[in-house]
XYZ file of C-alpha atoms in Angstrom:
616
model
C -21.845 40.152 -5.067
C -21.851 37.705 -7.953
C -21.295 33.885 -7.916
C -17.462 33.097 -8.669
C -17.651 29.544 -8.323
C -18.035 27.438 -11.382
C -17.743 23.610 -12.598
C -14.658 22.943 -14.533
C -15.387 21.809 -18.213
C -14.760 18.137 -19.054
C -11.317 18.740 -20.971
C -9.834 20.955 -18.453
C -10.615 18.543 -15.567
C -9.182 16.012 -17.544
C -6.282 17.746 -18.065
C -5.753 18.424 -14.537
C -6.225 14.704 -13.729
C -3.754 14.000 -16.441
C -1.067 16.127 -14.334
C -1.303 13.586 -11.369
C -1.807 10.434 -13.373
C 0.719 11.145 -16.387
C 3.946 12.677 -15.358
C 5.966 11.334 -18.309
C 5.935 8.764 -21.094
C 6.814 6.051 -18.545
C 3.477 6.825 -16.848
C 1.566 6.077 -20.128
C 3.589 2.797 -20.335
C 2.537 1.702 -16.597
C -1.186 2.238 -17.161
C -1.470 0.442 -20.429
C 0.510 -2.653 -19.277
C -1.584 -2.902 -16.138
C -4.567 -2.724 -18.343
C -3.555 -5.719 -20.345
C -2.828 -7.702 -17.357
C -6.006 -6.972 -15.803
C -7.560 -8.254 -19.137
C -5.966 -11.516 -18.565
C -3.563 -11.303 -21.536
C -0.804 -14.170 -21.729
C 1.191 -12.132 -24.399
C 1.878 -8.458 -24.009
C 3.914 -6.547 -26.735
C 5.135 -2.969 -25.903
C 6.439 -0.625 -28.912
C 7.983 2.678 -28.311
C 9.237 5.296 -30.513
C 11.390 8.158 -29.814
C 11.346 7.598 -25.978
C 7.534 7.601 -26.010
C 7.194 11.168 -27.345
C 6.045 9.826 -30.986
C 4.151 6.566 -30.258
C 3.565 4.147 -27.189
C 1.511 1.058 -28.154
C 0.591 -1.818 -26.218
C -0.775 -5.120 -28.069
C -2.445 -7.767 -25.881
C -4.409 -10.823 -26.430
C -6.688 -10.510 -23.480
C -10.451 -10.615 -23.326
C -10.808 -7.257 -25.315
C -14.104 -4.881 -25.073
C -17.457 -4.757 -26.708
C -18.492 -1.791 -28.821
C -19.949 0.034 -25.907
C -17.035 -0.674 -23.184
C -14.702 0.433 -25.901
C -16.361 3.827 -25.724
C -17.019 4.219 -22.187
C -13.466 3.238 -21.108
C -12.304 6.753 -21.948
C -15.025 8.352 -19.539
C -13.726 9.710 -16.389
C -14.201 7.449 -13.309
C -15.540 4.547 -15.485
C -14.410 1.115 -14.463
C -15.331 -2.455 -14.345
C -13.279 -3.202 -11.238
C -15.397 -1.868 -8.457
C -19.039 -1.035 -7.866
C -19.287 0.279 -4.279
C -16.585 1.886 -1.631
C -16.419 -1.233 0.101
C -14.588 -2.782 -2.812
C -11.842 -0.344 -2.305
C -10.585 -2.729 0.531
C -10.745 -5.906 -1.606
C -8.790 -4.922 -4.794
C -7.086 -7.575 -6.704
C -6.525 -5.906 -10.121
C -4.116 -3.394 -11.118
C -6.262 -0.395 -12.375
C -9.672 0.722 -10.458
C -9.813 4.490 -10.786
C -10.912 4.715 -13.992
C -8.675 7.999 -14.543
C -6.013 6.496 -16.499
C -7.629 6.160 -20.205
C -9.502 9.499 -19.713
C -6.461 11.422 -18.641
C -4.306 9.980 -21.479
C -6.620 10.863 -24.340
C -7.086 14.479 -22.954
C -3.454 15.050 -23.821
C -2.836 12.835 -26.682
C -3.875 11.222 -30.051
C -5.026 7.682 -28.860
C -6.289 4.903 -31.262
C -7.834 1.817 -29.855
C -8.441 -1.327 -31.553
C -10.422 -4.207 -29.749
C -12.393 -7.326 -30.058
C -14.056 -9.722 -27.926
C -13.290 -13.836 -28.256
C -16.798 -14.586 -29.290
C -17.603 -11.312 -31.521
C -16.947 -11.282 -35.366
C -16.052 -7.758 -35.512
C -14.078 -5.627 -33.329
C -14.347 -1.722 -32.455
C -11.826 1.042 -33.738
C -11.851 4.371 -31.915
C -10.007 7.350 -32.685
C -9.710 10.351 -30.046
C -7.464 13.457 -30.215
C -7.368 15.795 -27.099
C -10.294 14.236 -25.373
C -12.616 14.505 -28.381
C -13.689 11.410 -30.246
C -12.915 11.799 -34.087
C -14.273 8.643 -35.050
C -15.699 5.101 -34.050
C -16.518 2.310 -36.319
C -16.635 -1.599 -36.661
C -13.459 -3.389 -38.082
C -11.781 -6.721 -38.486
C -9.105 -6.723 -35.760
C -7.428 -9.728 -33.749
C -8.966 -10.913 -30.726
C -7.630 -8.751 -27.677
C -6.559 -5.140 -27.448
C -4.356 -2.755 -29.334
C -4.005 0.752 -27.984
C -1.736 3.357 -29.605
C -0.800 6.964 -27.831
C 0.800 9.385 -30.257
C 2.110 12.919 -29.797
C 2.117 13.012 -25.931
C 1.307 16.300 -24.466
C 0.575 17.750 -27.948
C -1.917 20.362 -26.645
C 0.215 21.030 -23.539
C 3.472 22.622 -24.879
C 4.839 23.289 -21.481
C 4.500 19.830 -20.358
C 6.266 18.769 -23.533
C 9.133 21.265 -22.859
C 9.727 19.523 -19.582
C 10.403 16.025 -21.232
C 14.118 15.036 -21.125
C 16.109 13.686 -23.561
C 14.993 10.219 -25.612
C 17.704 8.100 -23.638
C 16.461 9.460 -20.073
C 12.728 8.877 -21.256
C 13.601 5.516 -22.513
C 15.194 4.698 -19.244
C 12.215 5.629 -17.390
C 10.043 3.316 -19.322
C 12.401 0.670 -19.318
C 12.273 0.922 -15.389
C 8.313 0.538 -15.676
C 8.398 -2.104 -17.919
C 11.140 -4.287 -15.556
C 8.502 -3.627 -12.653
C 5.589 -5.132 -14.314
C 7.497 -7.965 -16.022
C 8.776 -8.995 -12.444
C 5.705 -8.878 -11.059
C 4.144 -11.164 -13.796
C 6.745 -14.114 -14.709
C 4.051 -16.115 -16.031
C 3.042 -13.643 -18.857
C 5.311 -13.345 -22.064
C 6.657 -9.923 -22.638
C 8.069 -8.140 -25.898
C 9.584 -4.625 -25.787
C 10.411 -3.041 -28.938
C 12.302 0.515 -29.383
C 12.567 2.331 -32.821
C 12.264 -0.997 -34.645
C 14.593 -3.088 -32.538
C 13.700 -5.713 -29.934
C 15.220 -4.776 -26.722
C 13.529 -7.422 -24.436
C 12.007 -11.000 -25.230
C 10.654 -12.546 -21.909
C 9.242 -15.822 -22.189
C 7.043 -17.084 -19.315
C 9.456 -18.655 -16.905
C 10.000 -19.092 -12.979
C 10.764 -15.819 -11.138
C 14.380 -16.718 -11.057
C 14.753 -16.937 -14.752
C 12.780 -13.892 -15.206
C 15.355 -11.976 -13.093
C 17.790 -13.358 -14.804
C 16.322 -12.496 -18.409
C 15.920 -9.151 -17.301
C 19.450 -8.341 -15.584
C 21.559 -10.666 -17.443
C 23.293 -14.045 -17.021
C 25.839 -12.884 -14.095
C 22.835 -12.083 -11.908
C 22.192 -15.785 -11.350
C 25.284 -16.300 -9.080
C 24.209 -13.321 -6.993
C 20.739 -14.318 -5.540
C 20.086 -16.181 -2.386
C 16.412 -17.163 -1.874
C 14.008 -15.721 0.868
C 10.972 -17.635 2.082
C 8.762 -17.408 4.827
C 5.005 -17.951 5.635
C 3.121 -16.644 8.330
C -0.515 -15.788 9.406
C 0.279 -12.103 8.738
C 2.260 -12.283 5.180
C 3.681 -14.751 2.946
C 7.107 -13.812 1.877
C 9.008 -15.191 -1.329
C 11.581 -13.681 -3.468
C 15.546 -13.268 -3.623
C 18.320 -11.200 -2.271
C 21.639 -10.299 -3.658
C 25.005 -11.560 -1.962
C 26.427 -8.766 0.114
C 29.833 -8.598 -2.048
C 27.458 -7.789 -5.035
C 26.055 -4.512 -3.420
C 26.309 -1.684 -5.540
C 26.597 2.011 -5.213
C 23.412 2.497 -7.075
C 19.800 1.597 -5.712
C 18.777 0.086 -9.059
C 18.053 -3.589 -8.171
C 15.598 -3.256 -5.344
C 12.188 -4.059 -5.822
C 9.092 -4.874 -3.456
C 5.569 -6.356 -4.616
C 2.791 -6.826 -2.632
C 0.009 -9.007 -3.899
C 2.012 -8.810 -7.345
C 1.937 -4.765 -7.436
C 5.356 -2.898 -7.377
C 5.719 -0.431 -4.270
C 7.773 1.996 -2.757
C 8.322 1.539 0.987
C 11.324 3.226 2.959
C 9.986 1.598 5.950
C 10.625 -1.869 4.551
C 13.650 -0.975 2.531
C 15.134 -0.284 6.328
C 14.394 -3.631 7.327
C 16.179 -5.050 4.530
C 19.263 -2.855 5.374
C 19.035 -3.645 8.908
C 19.363 -7.178 8.207
C 22.519 -6.774 5.888
C 23.953 -4.832 8.899
C 27.711 -5.444 9.247
C 27.788 -7.145 5.751
C 27.829 -4.365 3.415
C 30.721 -2.033 2.423
C 30.479 1.668 3.189
C 28.010 3.620 0.576
C 26.728 0.349 -0.975
C 23.111 -0.511 -1.246
C 21.775 -4.585 -1.098
C 19.830 -5.810 -4.184
C 16.649 -7.603 -3.566
C 13.317 -9.075 -5.144
C 10.876 -9.397 -2.569
C 7.221 -10.381 -2.787
C 4.696 -10.184 -0.288
C 1.180 -11.540 -0.141
C -1.150 -10.301 2.331
C -5.074 -9.961 2.872
C -6.144 -7.166 0.567
C -8.413 -6.173 3.470
C -5.299 -5.371 5.500
C -3.652 -2.526 2.982
C -5.081 0.779 1.408
C -3.691 1.043 -2.147
C -5.635 4.259 -2.611
C -3.443 6.647 -1.009
C -1.455 7.749 -4.170
C -2.653 8.579 -7.791
C -0.071 6.349 -9.206
C -0.867 3.375 -6.540
C 3.011 3.067 -5.916
C 2.324 3.577 -2.208
C 0.265 1.648 0.100
C -0.606 1.670 3.834
C -0.492 -1.576 5.903
C -2.807 -2.230 8.937
C 0.426 -3.758 10.968
C 3.539 -2.662 9.395
C 5.626 -3.414 12.373
C 4.827 -6.969 12.372
C 5.676 -7.245 8.423
C 8.934 -5.384 9.098
C 9.989 -7.462 11.805
C 9.147 -10.791 9.939
C 11.047 -9.389 6.890
C 14.026 -8.782 8.869
C 14.078 -11.826 10.297
C 13.651 -13.909 7.153
C 16.399 -12.105 5.218
C 18.626 -12.654 8.365
C 17.578 -16.656 8.554
C 18.420 -16.715 4.795
C 21.721 -15.039 5.054
C 22.552 -17.603 7.777
C 21.056 -20.381 5.954
C 23.220 -20.099 3.077
C 26.512 -19.329 5.015
C 26.250 -15.603 3.736
C 26.618 -14.505 7.088
C 29.042 -15.439 9.751
C 27.358 -17.870 12.208
C 28.797 -18.943 15.989
C 28.344 -22.365 16.912
C 29.478 -22.746 20.419
C 28.675 -26.630 20.542
C 30.709 -27.538 17.752
C 34.196 -27.234 16.558
C 34.451 -27.837 12.809
C 38.002 -28.294 12.908
C 37.399 -31.726 15.127
C 34.973 -33.153 12.607
C 36.262 -36.328 11.362
C 36.442 -36.442 7.230
C 33.990 -38.329 5.659
C 36.446 -41.078 4.232
C 37.460 -41.801 7.643
C 34.153 -42.316 9.378
C 34.158 -46.032 9.395
C 37.739 -46.457 9.876
C 39.190 -47.360 13.361
C 42.135 -45.541 14.800
C 45.569 -46.602 14.421
C 47.588 -46.690 17.619
C 50.813 -45.476 17.458
C 53.991 -47.533 17.856
C 57.133 -46.752 19.711
C 60.428 -48.642 18.977
C 62.626 -48.947 22.075
C 66.329 -50.627 22.204
C 66.231 -52.392 25.162
C 69.753 -53.383 24.993
C 71.035 -49.775 25.191
C 73.254 -48.881 28.041
C 74.784 -45.442 28.192
C 77.171 -46.648 30.741
C 78.833 -49.277 28.515
C 81.793 -48.260 26.642
C 80.970 -49.375 23.294
C 77.501 -47.725 23.701
C 78.905 -44.240 24.642
C 81.294 -44.233 21.846
C 78.425 -45.067 19.374
C 76.492 -41.976 20.757
C 79.558 -39.805 20.547
C 80.242 -41.192 16.611
C 76.446 -40.736 15.644
C 76.737 -37.105 17.283
C 79.538 -36.059 15.177
C 77.792 -37.505 12.120
C 74.970 -35.074 12.883
C 77.085 -32.023 13.207
C 76.893 -29.924 9.743
C 79.817 -29.689 7.768
C 80.805 -26.136 8.393
C 81.504 -26.190 12.079
C 79.594 -23.499 14.048
C 82.577 -22.749 16.313
C 84.593 -21.496 13.367
C 82.269 -18.440 13.209
C 83.727 -17.147 16.357
C 87.497 -17.862 15.724
C 89.614 -14.699 15.927
C 86.793 -12.852 17.312
C 88.596 -12.273 20.626
C 91.675 -10.952 18.921
C 89.588 -8.355 16.876
C 88.115 -6.737 19.741
C 90.638 -4.260 21.796
C 90.555 -3.723 25.467
C 89.417 -0.007 24.891
C 86.280 -1.662 23.049
C 83.093 -0.662 25.035
C 79.372 -0.458 24.033
C 79.581 3.157 23.804
C 81.366 2.619 20.475
C 79.379 0.056 18.949
C 77.556 1.309 15.870
C 73.672 0.864 15.690
C 71.584 1.247 12.724
C 70.283 4.708 12.612
C 66.627 5.108 13.668
C 65.912 7.923 10.962
C 66.677 5.241 8.240
C 64.498 2.572 10.128
C 61.006 2.502 8.530
C 58.216 4.258 10.614
C 54.839 3.333 10.945
C 53.627 6.990 11.476
C 54.916 10.554 10.525
C 56.864 11.960 13.198
C 55.811 15.552 14.282
C 59.435 16.923 13.934
C 61.946 16.138 11.404
C 64.487 16.770 13.981
C 64.797 18.368 17.263
C 64.827 21.937 16.052
C 62.752 22.290 12.821
C 59.037 21.822 12.793
C 57.182 20.284 10.078
C 54.936 22.400 8.222
C 51.906 20.278 8.385
C 50.448 17.250 10.137
C 47.812 15.038 9.893
C 44.684 14.883 12.209
C 42.817 11.885 12.619
C 43.723 10.758 9.102
C 40.860 13.008 8.079
C 42.163 16.546 8.144
C 45.458 18.165 6.955
C 46.549 20.872 9.462
C 48.908 23.850 8.630
C 49.956 27.086 9.643
C 49.286 30.332 7.882
C 50.273 34.003 8.763
C 47.164 34.860 10.424
C 46.683 31.406 12.421
C 45.898 27.982 11.478
C 44.702 26.249 8.205
C 42.363 23.071 8.513
C 41.769 21.045 5.067
C 39.428 18.229 4.764
C 41.466 15.873 2.787
C 38.844 14.104 0.834
C 37.001 17.292 -0.270
C 40.024 19.300 -1.095
C 41.178 16.388 -3.359
C 37.855 16.096 -4.905
C 38.130 19.887 -5.974
C 41.510 19.300 -7.416
C 40.631 16.039 -9.514
C 37.457 17.765 -10.550
C 39.209 20.952 -12.115
C 41.562 18.474 -13.740
C 38.802 16.177 -15.450
C 36.962 19.362 -16.320
C 39.675 20.771 -18.156
C 40.505 17.549 -19.930
C 36.825 17.523 -21.081
C 36.642 21.013 -22.090
C 39.927 21.260 -23.731
C 40.092 17.531 -24.911
C 43.592 17.000 -23.284
C 42.953 13.702 -21.639
C 45.660 11.262 -21.660
C 44.880 7.544 -21.737
C 47.018 4.572 -20.565
C 46.393 1.761 -22.705
C 46.132 -1.666 -20.899
C 48.140 -4.771 -21.860
C 45.315 -6.878 -21.688
C 41.564 -5.347 -21.670
C 39.356 -5.162 -18.906
C 36.279 -7.157 -19.288
C 33.242 -5.740 -17.007
C 29.764 -7.436 -16.643
C 26.753 -5.147 -16.369
C 22.970 -5.574 -16.683
C 21.310 -4.504 -19.737
C 19.836 -1.093 -18.261
C 23.318 -0.507 -16.957
C 24.847 -0.896 -20.418
C 22.356 1.601 -21.758
C 23.566 4.174 -19.688
C 27.030 3.531 -20.283
C 26.288 3.896 -24.075
C 24.583 6.987 -23.268
C 27.771 8.502 -21.632
C 30.126 6.608 -24.041
C 31.281 9.763 -25.917
C 31.807 11.778 -22.881
C 33.850 9.114 -21.112
C 35.993 8.876 -24.383
C 36.910 12.570 -23.653
C 38.315 11.589 -20.115
C 40.622 9.204 -21.834
C 38.371 5.907 -21.682
C 38.777 3.628 -24.415
C 36.346 1.048 -25.490
C 37.267 -1.626 -27.438
C 33.687 -3.882 -27.542
C 30.298 -2.791 -26.131
C 28.197 -5.919 -25.949
C 24.547 -6.448 -24.497
C 25.928 -7.269 -20.976
C 29.691 -6.933 -21.276
C 32.059 -4.028 -21.678
C 35.917 -4.347 -22.974
C 38.021 -1.481 -22.105
C 41.303 -1.071 -23.538
C 42.495 2.240 -22.301
C 41.769 4.106 -18.923
C 42.502 7.667 -18.025
C 46.020 8.263 -16.432
C 44.396 9.271 -13.275
C 42.605 6.166 -12.683
C 44.231 2.981 -11.383
C 43.426 -0.327 -13.359
C 42.250 -1.662 -10.115
C 39.847 0.999 -9.663
C 38.099 1.053 -13.135
C 35.096 -1.318 -11.704
C 34.401 1.010 -8.816
C 34.483 4.050 -11.165
C 32.014 2.556 -13.577
C 29.562 1.761 -10.438
C 29.834 5.101 -9.483
C 29.393 6.616 -13.002
C 26.193 4.427 -13.347
C 24.697 5.273 -9.949
C 25.022 9.260 -10.597
C 23.850 8.793 -14.053
C 20.887 7.162 -12.778
C 20.266 9.585 -9.943
C 20.992 12.797 -11.811
C 20.424 11.367 -15.296
C 18.516 14.850 -16.392
C 22.108 16.474 -15.896
C 23.464 14.518 -18.737
C 21.346 16.655 -21.241
C 22.589 20.121 -19.953
C 26.155 19.504 -18.642
C 27.373 16.092 -19.068
C 31.084 16.959 -18.718
C 30.233 18.660 -15.277
C 28.381 15.480 -14.026
C 30.939 13.148 -14.973
C 33.778 15.192 -13.672
C 32.142 15.474 -10.378
C 31.508 11.419 -10.199
C 35.029 10.723 -11.273
C 36.520 13.383 -8.595
C 34.309 11.547 -5.825
C 35.524 8.084 -6.927
C 38.983 8.785 -7.156
C 39.746 11.258 -4.248
C 41.637 10.233 -1.374
C 39.109 8.838 1.219
C 39.115 9.628 5.043
C 41.044 7.315 6.943
C 44.343 7.269 4.341
C 47.330 8.203 5.841
C 49.382 11.119 4.101
C 53.148 11.661 4.488
C 54.715 15.068 4.107
C 55.217 15.255 0.570
C 51.388 14.387 0.013
C 50.383 16.897 2.414
C 52.197 19.538 1.039
C 51.395 18.706 -2.467
C 47.655 18.631 -1.444
C 47.944 22.167 0.267
C 49.734 23.601 -2.898
C 47.430 21.979 -5.515
C 44.074 23.087 -3.769
C 45.079 26.865 -3.606
C 46.168 26.458 -7.257
C 42.587 25.632 -8.203
C 40.096 28.436 -9.050
C 37.606 27.752 -6.553
C 39.563 26.047 -3.572
C 36.995 27.004 -0.960
C 34.368 24.526 -1.868
C 34.526 20.681 -3.170
C 32.403 20.188 -6.330
C 29.300 19.231 -4.024
C 29.324 22.785 -2.587
C 30.642 21.758 0.695
C 33.469 23.601 2.601
C 36.997 22.204 1.619
C 38.803 23.941 4.482
C 38.274 26.445 7.116
C 40.827 29.087 8.876
C 41.208 29.597 12.406
C 42.982 33.092 13.238
C 45.347 33.213 16.162
C 43.133 35.819 18.221
C 40.391 33.165 18.131
C 42.732 30.654 19.674
C 43.713 33.153 22.222
C 40.309 33.443 23.415
C 39.959 29.862 24.517
C 42.934 30.411 26.785
C 41.550 33.515 28.517
C-alpha cells in the first residue's frame, strides 16, 4: 500500500495557522498593537480603512528591528521572547508564539518599514500571500510601521464571512480599548477613514477609563485595592445604579494582559448580590498581578484565556475585596449594632454644654379660691373656638324619627369602593371570562377546556408584529416631546446608535442632535413612554452588541424584537379585566400567536378531558 501521509507546504500550513490566529481584522489589530508594546513604544498610532478590509496600519516609536530580524520575523515560530520550554512559564511579554506575523503575511499584502535607533538606514519589506516580493534598505523614522492591506485576498470564502464595515469597526474598537486600558502610560492614536476617533495621552488609570468611555464614567467608578501574597489587585468597579443591560464595560487584566474568565466574573457578580436590578450586569476594570510561574497563558491561540494554579483563592480574594469597597464607600448597606447615628451629636454642638430646661410655676395659684376659678373659666372660654362644636348637633334629635334604625342607614356601596385586587366574580351569578394567576399567567376558558397565556410573551408577540408592521410599511407614529430628552452614552455606544439611527427613525424616533457622548431625542414612538426611553435605548445597545451581525441582514426584525422585549408587560404586573380581555383578543389577532418573537410558547391549552383525568 502506498504511503499517503505527507508534509504540508509552508503556504498551506501558514493559512491553516492563520485560521486560528486571524479570525477577522480585529485579530490583526490585536497582534500588531501587542508587538508595538513589546517593542517598548511610548507612542502608538492605529490607522484603519473600511473597517480593516482595505488597510490596517500600526506605527510605533519602539526599538525597531535590524535588517536580518525584519526578514526572520515573518517565519513561522520565529520569536525573540523565548528560547526554551521553561520560558513559557515566565512570560512577561504579549507575544511569544512567533505565529502572528507569519499567519498575517500568508493571507494579506504586508509592508514593513523599520529602523533601529543607532542604525543610519532602515529596512523595507513587501510580502504578498506569504511570498517576499522585495526587501531593501531605506530611510525611515526610528521604530516600526507595518501595513496590512487586502486581508483574506487569497481566501475569498473567509473574506465573504466578514460583516459590514460598522460591525468590523466595533470589533476593532473593542480590541483597541483592551490594549489601551492595559497600558495607560502609553500614548495612543486611532484613525478610521481619515478621522481621529481616539487620542489618549499618557494618564492615570482613572483618566484613561474616562478618556475612553466618556466624562460621565467618572462618577460611576469606585476604587478597589487589595494586596496579598497570592495576588495584588487594583482597579475600579461601577456603582450598582449604573449597571447596564449589556456586558460591555467588563474588563479583567492579569499582568497587563486582557483575559476572559467566567469564573472570576462570577466572583464579581456574587459580590454585587442584592444590589443589582434584574437582568443587569455590573461594570468593572480589574487588574490582577500574580507570579508569572503561577499561570499558564499558552492554552489558547489568541491568549485571552489563562489557567491559574490556585483560582479558588483568587476567587475568594476578589469577591472579598469588592464587597469591602462597596461597604467602604457606602455603596452597600452596612449594619452597625454598636452605634445609632441618629443619636450622634452634631459637630457644631460637640463643645457646648447641655442647657437645663426651665419650668415656670405659679406658686400662688389655688383652684379653690373664687377668683382663681373664675380666671380658669374665663381662660377656657377664650380658648374655645368661635364656631361652637355643640352647634353641629342642634336639631339632630328632631330629624331622626322613632322608626329610624340601623337597617335604614345608607352605607357606601362596596362595589364603588376601590379594590386592591380584582374580584373573581362581577356579582353572585355572572363569572368573569378570565383571571390572572400569580400575576404571570392569564387563564380563560375555551370550548374544549382551558387556555393559559404567558402575559409577558403574549405582549411581546403583539408589540413585535406592531413594530414590524411600522417598519415595513413606514407607518410609525411619533409623539413630539415638549422638552427634548438628553441621554449620555460612551463613544462606542454612540457609534452603535449612529449605525441603527435610520432604522430607529422608521419606528418613530426623532433625533435632534447626536454628539460624541450625548444624544438629544425630540420625538419617540407612540407606544413608548417618555420615562422608558433610557431603558429602551440600553436594551437596543445590548442587543446590537450581542447580535450585531443581524443588523446587516434583518435590522427591522432585530429592532422589533428588542423593542417588544423592552416594552412588554412584565411578570408581576397586575392586569384588570379589560386589560386581560384585550391581551387575549390582540394575541389571537396576530399572524403567529403560538410563539413569542424569541420562539418560546406564548400560551398552552388544557383540554377538559385532560383535567378530568386528574380526578379519576
